[in-house]
Each structure stands twice: as structure tokens, then as C-alpha cells.
Short mmCIF file of C-alpha atoms in Angstrom, two decimals:
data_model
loop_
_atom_site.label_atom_id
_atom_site.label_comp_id
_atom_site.label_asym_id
_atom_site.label_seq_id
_atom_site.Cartn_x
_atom_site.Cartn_y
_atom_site.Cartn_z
CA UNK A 1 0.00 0.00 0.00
CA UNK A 2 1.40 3.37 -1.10
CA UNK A 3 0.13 6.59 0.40
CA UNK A 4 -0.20 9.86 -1.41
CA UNK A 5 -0.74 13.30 -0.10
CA UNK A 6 -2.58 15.45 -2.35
CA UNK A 7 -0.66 19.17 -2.68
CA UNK A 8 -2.37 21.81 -2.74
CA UNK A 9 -1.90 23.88 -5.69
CA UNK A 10 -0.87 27.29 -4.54
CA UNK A 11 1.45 29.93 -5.44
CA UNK A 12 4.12 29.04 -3.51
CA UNK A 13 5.77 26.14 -5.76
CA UNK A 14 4.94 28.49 -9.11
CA UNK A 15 6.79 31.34 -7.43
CA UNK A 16 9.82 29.19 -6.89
CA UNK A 17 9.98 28.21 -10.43
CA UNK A 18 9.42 31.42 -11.39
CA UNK A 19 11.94 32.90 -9.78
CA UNK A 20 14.47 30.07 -10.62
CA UNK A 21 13.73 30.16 -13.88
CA UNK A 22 14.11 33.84 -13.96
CA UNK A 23 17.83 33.44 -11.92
CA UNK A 24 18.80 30.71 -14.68
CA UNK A 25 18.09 33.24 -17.33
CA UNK A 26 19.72 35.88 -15.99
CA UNK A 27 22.46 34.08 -14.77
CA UNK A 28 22.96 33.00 -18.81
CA UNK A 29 22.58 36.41 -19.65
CA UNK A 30 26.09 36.97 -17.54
CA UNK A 31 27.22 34.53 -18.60
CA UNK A 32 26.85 35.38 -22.17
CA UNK A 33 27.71 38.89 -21.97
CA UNK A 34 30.64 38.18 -20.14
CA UNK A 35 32.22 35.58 -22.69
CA UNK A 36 30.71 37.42 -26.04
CA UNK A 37 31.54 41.20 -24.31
CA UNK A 38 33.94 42.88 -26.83
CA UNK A 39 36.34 45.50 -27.36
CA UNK A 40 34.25 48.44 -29.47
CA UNK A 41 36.98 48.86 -32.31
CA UNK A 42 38.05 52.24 -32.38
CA UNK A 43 39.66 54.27 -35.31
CA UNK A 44 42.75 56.01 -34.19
CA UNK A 45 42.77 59.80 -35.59
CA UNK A 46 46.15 60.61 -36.85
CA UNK A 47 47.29 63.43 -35.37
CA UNK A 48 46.13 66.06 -37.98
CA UNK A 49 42.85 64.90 -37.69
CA UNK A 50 39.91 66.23 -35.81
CA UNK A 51 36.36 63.57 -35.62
CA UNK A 52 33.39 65.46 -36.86
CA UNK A 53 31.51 64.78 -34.01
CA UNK A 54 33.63 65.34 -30.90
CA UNK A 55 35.94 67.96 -32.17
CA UNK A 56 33.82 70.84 -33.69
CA UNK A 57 32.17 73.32 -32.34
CA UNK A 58 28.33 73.13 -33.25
CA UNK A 59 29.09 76.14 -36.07
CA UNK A 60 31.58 74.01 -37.15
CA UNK A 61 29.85 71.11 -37.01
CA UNK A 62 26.98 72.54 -39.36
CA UNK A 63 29.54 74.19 -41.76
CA UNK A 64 31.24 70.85 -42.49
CA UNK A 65 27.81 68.81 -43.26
CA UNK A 66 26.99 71.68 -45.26
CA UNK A 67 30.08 71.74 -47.24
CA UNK A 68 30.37 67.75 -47.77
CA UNK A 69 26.54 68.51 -49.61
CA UNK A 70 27.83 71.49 -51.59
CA UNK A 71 31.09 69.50 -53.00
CA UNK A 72 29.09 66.67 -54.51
CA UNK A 73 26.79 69.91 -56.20
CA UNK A 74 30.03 71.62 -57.20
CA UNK A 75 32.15 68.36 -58.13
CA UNK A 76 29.20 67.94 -60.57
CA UNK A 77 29.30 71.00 -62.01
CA UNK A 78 31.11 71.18 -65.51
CA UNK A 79 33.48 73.94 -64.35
CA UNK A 80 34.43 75.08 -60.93
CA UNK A 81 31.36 77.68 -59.70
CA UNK A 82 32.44 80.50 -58.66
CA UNK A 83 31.69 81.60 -54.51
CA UNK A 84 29.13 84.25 -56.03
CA UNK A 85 27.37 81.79 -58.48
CA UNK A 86 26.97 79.28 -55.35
CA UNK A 87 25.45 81.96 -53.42
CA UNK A 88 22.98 83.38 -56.03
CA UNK A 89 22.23 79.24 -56.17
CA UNK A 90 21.52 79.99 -52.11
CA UNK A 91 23.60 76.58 -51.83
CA UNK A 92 24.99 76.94 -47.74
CA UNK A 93 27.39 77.57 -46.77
CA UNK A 94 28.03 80.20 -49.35
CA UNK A 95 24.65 82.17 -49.57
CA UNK A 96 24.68 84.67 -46.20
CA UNK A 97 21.46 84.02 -44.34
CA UNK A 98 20.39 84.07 -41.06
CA UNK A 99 22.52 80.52 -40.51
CA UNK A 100 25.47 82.24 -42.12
CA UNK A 101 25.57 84.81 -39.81
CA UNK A 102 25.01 82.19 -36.87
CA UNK A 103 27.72 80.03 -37.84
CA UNK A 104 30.49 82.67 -37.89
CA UNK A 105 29.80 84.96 -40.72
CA UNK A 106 32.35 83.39 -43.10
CA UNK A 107 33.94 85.50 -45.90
CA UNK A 108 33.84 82.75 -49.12
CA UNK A 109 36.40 82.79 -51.43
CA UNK A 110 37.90 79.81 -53.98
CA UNK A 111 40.28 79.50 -56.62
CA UNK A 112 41.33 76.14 -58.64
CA UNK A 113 44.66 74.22 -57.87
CA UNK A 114 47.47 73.50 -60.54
CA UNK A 115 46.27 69.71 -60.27
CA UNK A 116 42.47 70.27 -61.22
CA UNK A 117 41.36 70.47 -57.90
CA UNK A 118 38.87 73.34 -56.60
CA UNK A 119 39.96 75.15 -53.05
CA UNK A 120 36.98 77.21 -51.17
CA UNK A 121 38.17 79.09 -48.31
CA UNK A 122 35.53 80.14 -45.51
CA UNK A 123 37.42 82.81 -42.91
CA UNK A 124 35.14 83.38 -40.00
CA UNK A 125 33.70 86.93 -39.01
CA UNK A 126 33.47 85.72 -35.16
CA UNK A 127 35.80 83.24 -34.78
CA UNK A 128 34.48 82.96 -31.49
CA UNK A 129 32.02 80.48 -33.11
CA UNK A 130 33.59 78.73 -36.08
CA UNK A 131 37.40 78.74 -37.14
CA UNK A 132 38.86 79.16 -41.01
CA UNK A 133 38.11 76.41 -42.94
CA UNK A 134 39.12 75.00 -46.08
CA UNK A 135 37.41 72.67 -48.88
CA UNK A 136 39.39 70.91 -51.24
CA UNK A 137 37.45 69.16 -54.07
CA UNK A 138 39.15 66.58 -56.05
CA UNK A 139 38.39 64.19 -57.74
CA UNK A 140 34.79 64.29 -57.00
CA UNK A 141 35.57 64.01 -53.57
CA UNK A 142 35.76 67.23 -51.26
CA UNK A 143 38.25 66.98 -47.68
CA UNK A 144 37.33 69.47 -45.16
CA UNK A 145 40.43 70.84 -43.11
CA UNK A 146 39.93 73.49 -40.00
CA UNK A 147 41.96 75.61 -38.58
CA UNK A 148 40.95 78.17 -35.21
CA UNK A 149 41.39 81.91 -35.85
CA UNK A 150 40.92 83.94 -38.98
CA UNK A 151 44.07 82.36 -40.92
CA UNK A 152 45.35 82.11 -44.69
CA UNK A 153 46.16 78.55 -45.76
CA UNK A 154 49.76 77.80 -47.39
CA UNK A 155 50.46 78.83 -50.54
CA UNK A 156 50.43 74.68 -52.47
CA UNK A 157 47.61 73.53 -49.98
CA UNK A 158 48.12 70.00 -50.03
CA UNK A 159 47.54 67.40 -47.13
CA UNK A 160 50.83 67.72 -46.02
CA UNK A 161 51.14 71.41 -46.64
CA UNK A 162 48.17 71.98 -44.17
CA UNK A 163 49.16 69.06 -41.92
CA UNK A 164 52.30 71.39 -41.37
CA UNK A 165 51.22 74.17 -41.13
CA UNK A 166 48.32 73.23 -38.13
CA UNK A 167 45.61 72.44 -39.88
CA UNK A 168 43.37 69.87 -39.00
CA UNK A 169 41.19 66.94 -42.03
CA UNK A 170 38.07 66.94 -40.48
CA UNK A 171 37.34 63.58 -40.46
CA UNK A 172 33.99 61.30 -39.45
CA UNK A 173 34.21 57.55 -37.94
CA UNK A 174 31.57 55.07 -37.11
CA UNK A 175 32.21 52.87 -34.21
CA UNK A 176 30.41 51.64 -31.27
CA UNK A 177 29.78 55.32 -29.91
CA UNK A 178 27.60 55.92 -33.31
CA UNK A 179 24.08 55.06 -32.22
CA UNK A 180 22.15 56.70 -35.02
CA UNK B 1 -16.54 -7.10 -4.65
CA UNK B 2 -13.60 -8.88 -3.09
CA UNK B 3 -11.01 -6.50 -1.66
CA UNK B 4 -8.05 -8.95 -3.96
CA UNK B 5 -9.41 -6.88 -6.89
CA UNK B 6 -9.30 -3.39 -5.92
CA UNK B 7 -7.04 -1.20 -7.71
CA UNK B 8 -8.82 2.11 -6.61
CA UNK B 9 -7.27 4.03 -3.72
CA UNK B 10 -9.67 5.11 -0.93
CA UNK B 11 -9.55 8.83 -0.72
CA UNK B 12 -9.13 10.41 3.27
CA UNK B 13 -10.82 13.93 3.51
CA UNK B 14 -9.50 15.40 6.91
CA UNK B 15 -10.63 18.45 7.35
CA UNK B 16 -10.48 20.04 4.27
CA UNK B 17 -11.43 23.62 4.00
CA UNK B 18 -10.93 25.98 0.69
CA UNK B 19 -11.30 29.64 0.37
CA UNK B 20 -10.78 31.28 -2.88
CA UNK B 21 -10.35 35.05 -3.11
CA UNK B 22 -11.44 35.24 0.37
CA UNK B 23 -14.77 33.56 0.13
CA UNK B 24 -14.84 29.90 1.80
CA UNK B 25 -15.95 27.41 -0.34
CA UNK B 26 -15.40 24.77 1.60
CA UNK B 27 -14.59 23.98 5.30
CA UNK B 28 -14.05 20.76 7.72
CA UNK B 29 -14.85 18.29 4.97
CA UNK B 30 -14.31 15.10 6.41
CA UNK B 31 -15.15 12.06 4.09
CA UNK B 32 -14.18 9.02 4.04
CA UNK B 33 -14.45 7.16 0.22
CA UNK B 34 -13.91 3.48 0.19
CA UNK B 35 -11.16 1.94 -1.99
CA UNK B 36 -13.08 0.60 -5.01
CA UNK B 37 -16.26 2.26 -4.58
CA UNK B 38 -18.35 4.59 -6.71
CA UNK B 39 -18.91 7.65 -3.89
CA UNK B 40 -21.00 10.10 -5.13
CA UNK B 41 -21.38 13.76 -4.45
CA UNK B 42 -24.58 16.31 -4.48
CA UNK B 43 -25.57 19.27 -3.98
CA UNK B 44 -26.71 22.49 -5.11
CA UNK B 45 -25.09 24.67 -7.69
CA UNK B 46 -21.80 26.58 -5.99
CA UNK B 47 -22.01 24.29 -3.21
CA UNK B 48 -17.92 23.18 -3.67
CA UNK B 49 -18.36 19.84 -5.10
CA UNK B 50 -16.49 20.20 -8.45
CA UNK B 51 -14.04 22.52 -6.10
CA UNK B 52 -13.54 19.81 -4.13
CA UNK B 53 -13.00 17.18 -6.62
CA UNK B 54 -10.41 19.23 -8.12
CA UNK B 55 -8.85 19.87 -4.65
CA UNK B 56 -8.33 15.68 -5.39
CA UNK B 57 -6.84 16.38 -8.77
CA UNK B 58 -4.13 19.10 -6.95
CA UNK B 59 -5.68 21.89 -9.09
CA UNK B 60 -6.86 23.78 -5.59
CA UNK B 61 -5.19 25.80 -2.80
CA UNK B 62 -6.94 23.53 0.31
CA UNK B 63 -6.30 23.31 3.41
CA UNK B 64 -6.33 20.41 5.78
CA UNK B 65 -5.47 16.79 4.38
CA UNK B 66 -6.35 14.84 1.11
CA UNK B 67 -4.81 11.20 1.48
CA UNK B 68 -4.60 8.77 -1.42
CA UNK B 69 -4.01 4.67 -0.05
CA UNK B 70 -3.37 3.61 -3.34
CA UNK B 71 -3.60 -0.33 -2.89
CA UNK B 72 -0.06 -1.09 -4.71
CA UNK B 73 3.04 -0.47 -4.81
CA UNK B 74 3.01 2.27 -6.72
CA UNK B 75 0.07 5.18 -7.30
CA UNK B 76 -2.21 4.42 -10.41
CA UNK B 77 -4.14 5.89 -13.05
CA UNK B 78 -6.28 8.93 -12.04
CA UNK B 79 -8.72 9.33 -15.21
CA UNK B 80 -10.90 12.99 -15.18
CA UNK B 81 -13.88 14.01 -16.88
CA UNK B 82 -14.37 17.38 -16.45
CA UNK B 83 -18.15 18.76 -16.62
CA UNK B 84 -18.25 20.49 -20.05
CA UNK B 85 -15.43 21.10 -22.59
CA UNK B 86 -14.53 24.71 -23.37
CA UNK B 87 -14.04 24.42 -27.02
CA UNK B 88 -13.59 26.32 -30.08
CA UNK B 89 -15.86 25.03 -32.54
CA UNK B 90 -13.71 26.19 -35.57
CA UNK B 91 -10.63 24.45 -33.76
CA UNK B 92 -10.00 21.69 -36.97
CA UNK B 93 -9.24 18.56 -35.54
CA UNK B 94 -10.76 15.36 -35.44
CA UNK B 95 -12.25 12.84 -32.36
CA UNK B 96 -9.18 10.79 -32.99
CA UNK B 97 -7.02 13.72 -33.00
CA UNK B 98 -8.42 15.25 -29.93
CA UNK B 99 -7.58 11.78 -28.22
CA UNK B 100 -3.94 12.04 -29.36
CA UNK B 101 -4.00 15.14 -28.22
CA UNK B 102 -4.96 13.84 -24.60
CA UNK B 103 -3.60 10.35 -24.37
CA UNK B 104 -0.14 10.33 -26.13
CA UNK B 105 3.14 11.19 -25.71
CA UNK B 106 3.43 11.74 -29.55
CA UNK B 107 2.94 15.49 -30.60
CA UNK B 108 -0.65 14.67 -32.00
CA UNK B 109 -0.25 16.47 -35.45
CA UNK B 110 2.03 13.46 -36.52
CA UNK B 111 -1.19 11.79 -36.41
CA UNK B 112 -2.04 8.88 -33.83
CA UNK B 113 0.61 6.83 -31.74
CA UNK B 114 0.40 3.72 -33.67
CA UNK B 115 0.50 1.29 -30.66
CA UNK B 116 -2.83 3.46 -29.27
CA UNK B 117 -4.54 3.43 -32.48
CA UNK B 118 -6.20 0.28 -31.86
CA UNK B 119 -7.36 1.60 -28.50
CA UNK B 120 -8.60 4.82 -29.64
CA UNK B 121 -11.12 2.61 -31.95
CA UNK B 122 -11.91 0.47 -29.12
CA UNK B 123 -12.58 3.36 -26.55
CA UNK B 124 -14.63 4.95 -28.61
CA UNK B 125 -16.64 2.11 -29.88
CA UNK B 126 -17.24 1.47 -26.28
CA UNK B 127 -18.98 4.69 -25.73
CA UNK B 128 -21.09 4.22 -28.92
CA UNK B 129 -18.85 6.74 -30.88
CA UNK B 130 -16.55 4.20 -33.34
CA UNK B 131 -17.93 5.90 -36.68
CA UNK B 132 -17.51 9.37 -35.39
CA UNK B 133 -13.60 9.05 -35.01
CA UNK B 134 -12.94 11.36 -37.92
CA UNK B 135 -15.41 13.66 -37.53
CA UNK B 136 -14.58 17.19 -36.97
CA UNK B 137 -14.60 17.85 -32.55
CA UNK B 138 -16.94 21.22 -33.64
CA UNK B 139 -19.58 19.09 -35.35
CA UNK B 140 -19.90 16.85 -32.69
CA UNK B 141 -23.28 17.87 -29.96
CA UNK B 142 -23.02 18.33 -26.70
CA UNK B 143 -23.78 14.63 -25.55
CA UNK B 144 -21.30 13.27 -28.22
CA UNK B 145 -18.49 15.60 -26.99
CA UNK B 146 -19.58 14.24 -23.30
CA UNK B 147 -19.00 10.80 -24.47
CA UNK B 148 -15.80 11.80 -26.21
CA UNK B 149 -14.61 12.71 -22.81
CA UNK B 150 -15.79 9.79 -21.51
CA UNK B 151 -13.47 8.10 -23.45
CA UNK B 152 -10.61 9.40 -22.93
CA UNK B 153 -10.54 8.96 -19.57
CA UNK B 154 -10.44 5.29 -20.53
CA UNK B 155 -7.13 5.39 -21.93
CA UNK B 156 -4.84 3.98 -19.91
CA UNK B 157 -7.21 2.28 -18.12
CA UNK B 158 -7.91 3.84 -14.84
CA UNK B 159 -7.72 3.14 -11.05
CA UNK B 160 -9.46 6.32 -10.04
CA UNK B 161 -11.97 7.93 -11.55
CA UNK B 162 -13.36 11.24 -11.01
CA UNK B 163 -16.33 12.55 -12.73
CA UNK B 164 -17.58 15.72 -12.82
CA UNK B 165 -20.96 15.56 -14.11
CA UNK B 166 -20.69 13.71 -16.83
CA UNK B 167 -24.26 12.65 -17.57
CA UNK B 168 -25.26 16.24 -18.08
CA UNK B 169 -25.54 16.04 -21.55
CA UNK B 170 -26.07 13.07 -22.22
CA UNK B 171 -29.13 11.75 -24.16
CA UNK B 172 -30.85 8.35 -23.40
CA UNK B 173 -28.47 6.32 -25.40
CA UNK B 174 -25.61 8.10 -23.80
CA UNK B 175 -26.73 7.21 -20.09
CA UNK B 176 -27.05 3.96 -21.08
CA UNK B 177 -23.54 3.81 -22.12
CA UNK B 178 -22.48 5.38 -19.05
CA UNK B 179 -24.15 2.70 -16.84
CA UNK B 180 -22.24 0.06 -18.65
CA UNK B 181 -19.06 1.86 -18.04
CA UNK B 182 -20.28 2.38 -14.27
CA UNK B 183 -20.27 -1.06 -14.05
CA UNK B 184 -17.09 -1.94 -15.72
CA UNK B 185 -15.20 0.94 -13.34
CA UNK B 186 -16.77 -1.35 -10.68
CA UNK B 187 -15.69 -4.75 -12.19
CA UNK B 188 -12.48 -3.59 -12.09
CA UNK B 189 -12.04 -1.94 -8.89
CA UNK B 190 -11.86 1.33 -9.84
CA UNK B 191 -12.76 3.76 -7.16
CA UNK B 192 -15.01 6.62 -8.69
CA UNK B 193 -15.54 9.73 -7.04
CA UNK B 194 -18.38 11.27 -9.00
CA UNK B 195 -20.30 14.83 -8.87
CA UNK B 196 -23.95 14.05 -10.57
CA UNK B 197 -27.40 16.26 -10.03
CA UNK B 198 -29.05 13.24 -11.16
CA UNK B 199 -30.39 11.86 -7.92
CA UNK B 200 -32.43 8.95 -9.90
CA UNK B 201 -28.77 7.25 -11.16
CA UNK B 202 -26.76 8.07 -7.94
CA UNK B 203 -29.36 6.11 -5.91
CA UNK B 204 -28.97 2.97 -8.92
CA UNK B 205 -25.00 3.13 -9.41
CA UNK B 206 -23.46 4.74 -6.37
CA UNK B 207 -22.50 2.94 -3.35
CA UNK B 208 -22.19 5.78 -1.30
CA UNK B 209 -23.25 9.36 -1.33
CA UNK B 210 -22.59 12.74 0.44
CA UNK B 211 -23.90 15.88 0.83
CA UNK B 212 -22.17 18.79 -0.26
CA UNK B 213 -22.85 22.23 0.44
CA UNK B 214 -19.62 24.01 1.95
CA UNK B 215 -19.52 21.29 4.44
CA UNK B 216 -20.61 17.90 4.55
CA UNK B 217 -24.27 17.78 5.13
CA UNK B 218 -24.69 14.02 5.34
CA UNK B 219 -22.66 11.04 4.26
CA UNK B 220 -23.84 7.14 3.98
CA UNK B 221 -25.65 4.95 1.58
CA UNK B 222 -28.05 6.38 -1.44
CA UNK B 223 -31.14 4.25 -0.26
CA UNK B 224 -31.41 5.80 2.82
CA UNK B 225 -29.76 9.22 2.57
CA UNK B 226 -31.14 10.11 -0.30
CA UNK B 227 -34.89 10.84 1.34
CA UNK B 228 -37.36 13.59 0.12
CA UNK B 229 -36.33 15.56 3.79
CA UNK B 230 -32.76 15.58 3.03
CA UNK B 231 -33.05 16.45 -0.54
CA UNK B 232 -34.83 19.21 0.55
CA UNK B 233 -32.43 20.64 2.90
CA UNK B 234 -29.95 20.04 0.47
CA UNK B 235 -30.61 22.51 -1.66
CA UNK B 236 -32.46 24.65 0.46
CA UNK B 237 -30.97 28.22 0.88
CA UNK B 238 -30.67 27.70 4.91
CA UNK B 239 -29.36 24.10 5.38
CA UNK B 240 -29.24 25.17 9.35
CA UNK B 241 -31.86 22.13 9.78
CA UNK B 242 -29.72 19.74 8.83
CA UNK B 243 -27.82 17.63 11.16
CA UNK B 244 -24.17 17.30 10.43
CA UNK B 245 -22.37 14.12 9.30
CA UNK B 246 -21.71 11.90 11.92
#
């Protein structure tokens, strides 16, 4: 003869499980994040480089998205447009508005290199707010370099040139710290 | 019946009290059920009968003690037929399928376990339901569904039984088939603990009876407890009258 008490169902034997249960999945949540956890790779500037989004002011910061648009406009342009022409276009960062004047006022000027390539030079009115900065288009491809103060670049502004003479590529990474 | 064939356990209610959501359903039930005998229970509507049936099955908070002296070694089958079956009527699957779905270990969408197939034929040929085994479960009517149920609880073949109103919907071919199963529960020594309102068959198949409203009201056999004065009391409003069980 076997004897067999009859439980009562209750809450007391569902909370247990529920709670272990809960401890066994977050215990192989540490478990996993531990193991898996890994090292965000990070870009290393060079030294004459300055990241987009850590090292400009908030002028800045607008100036250079506006003047990565207007080199893929001007790039595509049969002939290098004159600062004028890309202000009568009201193409930022060249036409003054009321974001002009916000960003630093910049005085516009450009003139084409002996290798094809177009130069646009943007010297701030407050430098307070933006520093000079300088747009080199070639190849299609435009390279924003900054430099704080009202300043003239070197005479052959190449990467090294500029490099040498304090001027920082303004550059843009995505790693790990990029969430949108 | 000789007490060599019993494979029923008798069931010990000591003291068994439930209260769910603070209101007491049940309190200091104290029954006695005889290994091997069918021990019905009555009473009126919310009296704690089906609550205290499934107190047996472990599917209630109780209090006090619920003993099983299961007459081997080891426990045996408990078989339940629960009073209706909540049931989507659109839910496609067949009276063979809703079997598998109850009685084997095989996910039931691979189709039936082939060493129960036989006895899925056989159960349900026993409760007058072989040519509906691939009928759709929604088609079926009430009383058919009841003696789907019925079935079921036959596979494995059980040593306790407990019934929760099963003859509700059935018609007069479908009591008939329940008295023959009655009987073969008792030919075997099954103990059946069974919840009925109909007082007519507790008084022809049960061997013992007990009154249920929140408490025991009376306990012994149908013949005599099962008087026009206690029937009354039963399932009057005020059961104060009554005397308790002894």
C-alpha cells in the first residue's frame, strides 16, 4: 500500500519556479555577456585629424555637413562655380542668411589648384564660433580641413602642406559610440 | 466485490477547507471514500463539489489533508472528466485527433501513436462513438463531446476515476452507455468519485453518497440518505436544519 498526499496547488511552488527560472536566465545572460563582451573597435585619428563629431564646435559642425553637400553639387558642375554663383544658387554655406551669420559669418572665397582640384576658403567673421576652414574638391571628392582663428592657408595647400602648417582633415568615424 | 481486486485508492478527507479570493468554499470536509467504490457527491449549484474534486486532482489551494491509499506499490491511473469542454468550434481537428492530443506522448499532429490506435477505436466504440472518429470535434453535440470525454478517460485504463458531471448532456443512449461503463469501473475496482445532479442514477449506481454544500451535510448509503427531507435541505438556501455528518 502506497500513500499519497494530495498538494495543494498554490502559489508558492509556481513562485519558486518562477523565480528560478528567472535566476537561470539571468544568470545565462552573464554569462553570455561576459564571454561574447567585446572590445568596441576604435579608429585612431592621426594626429592632424579632428572627428566630426567630438571635435567641432556646433558652427563648425553645421559648416562641415553643409560643405560635404555642396562638393558633390560643385564636383558635378562642368566647371568650378564660382563663390558668387553658389550663393545666387543659395547653396549653404556660401549664400549669407540668417545661418550664415550664426555660424560665424564666413567670408567665401575659392580659386582652382594646378592639379584640377577646386579650393573654397571660408574665414570666420566671429571666430568665437567657427574657425577658417578649407574645402578641397578633387576628384569628385571634397576633404574638409579646420583651422581656429581667422588664418590664410599655405600657398600649395596640399595634405601635407596643411598638416604642417596646423591644420586639421576633419574627419567622421563610425564605431560603437555611433548610435544613429 | 472482493477486496483482492481493488485497484482504486480510498480517498481520506480530513478536514479540508478551501477559500478562494477570500470567500470559503469549503470547510471541515471530512469524508471518508472506500477503496473501489463509486462515492458520489450532491448538492446544489456553488455548493464546492467540483471545487472539491479538483482539490483531489491538486488543481486547488486547500487546506487540511487529502490522502490517497493507493492499494499497490506504486500510485495508479487517475482518469478525469471534467463537466463540459470549453471548445472552439472552428478548432479543426478530429475525435481521434483530440484523443492524441490527450492520451499520447506523440505530438498529436504526426497523427495517432500507432501502438494506441487500436485503442482509440476500441474506446470509442465502447462509448457508442466508433464511426464518429474522424469527424470534426466542432460538429460533434453536446452529448457526443460528453461521451468523447468519456473516453478518454479510458485510456490507460484507470484506477481512479473522477467525474464531474458527466451525464449532463447526455441523451438516453448516452446514459445507457455510461451505466455500462459504471459497471465496468466497478468490475475492475476502480474507485469513482463522482459529482452528478441526477439523484435517480446516484441512488442505482453509487455505493455511497454525500452531501455537499460548503460542508458535509450528510454522508452514507443512497437508499437511505437520499430521502425527500434531506433532498430538501440540500438545496435549500438555509441548510441550518440539517444535522451534520456523523
Amino acid at each position: 500500500m502506497v500513500h499519497q498526499i494530495v498538494r495543494p496547488s498554490g502559489v508558492e511552488r509556481e513562485t519558486l519556479w518562477v523565480g528560478l527560472a528567472a535566476g537561470v536566465i539571468l544568470c545565462a545572460a552573464v554569462v553570455t555577456v561576459t564571454l561574447r563582451a567585446a572590445v568596441p573597435e576604435m579608429v585612431a585619428l592621426a594626429a592632424h585629424q579632428v572627428d566630426s563629431r567630438s571635435g567641432l564646435t556646433p558652427a563648425e559642425q553645421g559648416l562641415y555637413a553643409d560643405l560635404l553637400v555642396a562638393a558633390q553639387d560643385i564636383a558635378a558642375a562642368p566647371a568650378v562655380s564660382s563663390v558668387s554663383d553658389l550663393a545666387a544658387e543659395g547653396l549653404p554655406p556660401f549664400v549669407r542668411d540668417a545661418s550664415w551669420r550664426a555660424r560665424g559669418a564666413h567670408e567665401w572665397s575659392g580659386w582652382s589648384g594646378e592639379h584640377g582640384e577646386a579650393f573654397y576658403l571660408g574665414q570666420p567673421g566671429d571666430p568665437a564660433l567657427a574657425g577658417t576652414l578649407l574645402l578641397r574638391i578633387a576628384g569628385g571628392e571634397g576633404v574638409v580641413w579646420l583651422k581656429p582663428g581667422v588664418v590664410r592657408p599655405p600657398a600649395h595647400p596640399d595634405a601635407d602642406a596643411l598638416a604642417a602648417a596646423g591644420w586639421k582633415q576633419v574627419v567622421f568615424s563610425f564605431n560603437a559610440g555611433v548610435t544613429r | 466485490m472482493s477486496g483482492l481486486d481493488v485497484s482504486g485508492p480510498a480517498i481520506t478527507f480530513a478536514d479540508v477547507g478551501l477559500a478562494l479570493g477570500g470567500a470559503d468554499i469549503l470547510s471541515g470536509i471530512d469524508l471518508r471514500v472506500a477503496a473501489g467504490s463509486v462515492h458520489a457527491l450532491v448538492g446544489p449549484n456553488g455548493g464546492g463539489k467540483s471545487s472539491l474534486i479538483r482539490a483531489v486532482l491538486g488543481q486547488m489551494p486547500h487546506r487540511g489533508t487529502i490522502r490517497l491509499d493507493w492499494p499497490g506499490e506504486v500510485p495508479g491511473v487517475v482518469a478525469y472528466v471534467p463537466q463540459a469542454l470549453e471548445f472552439d468550434r472552428g478548432l479543426p481537428i478530429t475525435v481521434e485527433d483530440f484523443l492524441a492530443v490527450l492520451c499520447q506522448h506523440r505530438p498529436a499532429f504526426l497523427g495517432p501513436s500507432r501502438a494506441l490506435k487500436a485503442r482509440y477505436a476500441e474506446v470509442l466504440d465502447r462509448v457508442g462513438m466508433a464511426d464518429r472518429r474522424h469527424r470534426p470535434m466542432g460538429a460533434l453535440s453536446g452529448g457526443e463531446r460528453q461521451r468523447v470525454l468519456l473516453a478518454q478517460a479510458l485510456i490507460p485504463a484507470p484506477d481512479l476515476v473522477v467525474l464531474d458531471e458527466p451525464m449532463t448532456a447526455l441523451d438516453d443512449a448516452g446514459a445507457e452507455v455510461f451505466r455500462v461503463l459504471m459497471a465496468d469501473f466497478k468490475g475492475h475496482g476502480c474507485t469513482v468519485l463522482w459529482v452528478e445532479h441526477d439523484l435517480a442514477e446516484v441512488r442505482r449506481l453509487a455505493d455511497r453518497v454525500s452531501g455537499i454544500n460548503r460542508r458535509v451535510l450528510f454522508d452514507g448509503a443512497p437508499q437511505q440518505e437520499l430521502s425527500a427531507d434531506r433532498l430538501l435541505d440540500l438545496f435549500a438556501h438555509d441548510p441550518r436544519r440539517m444535522r451534520p455528518a456523523a
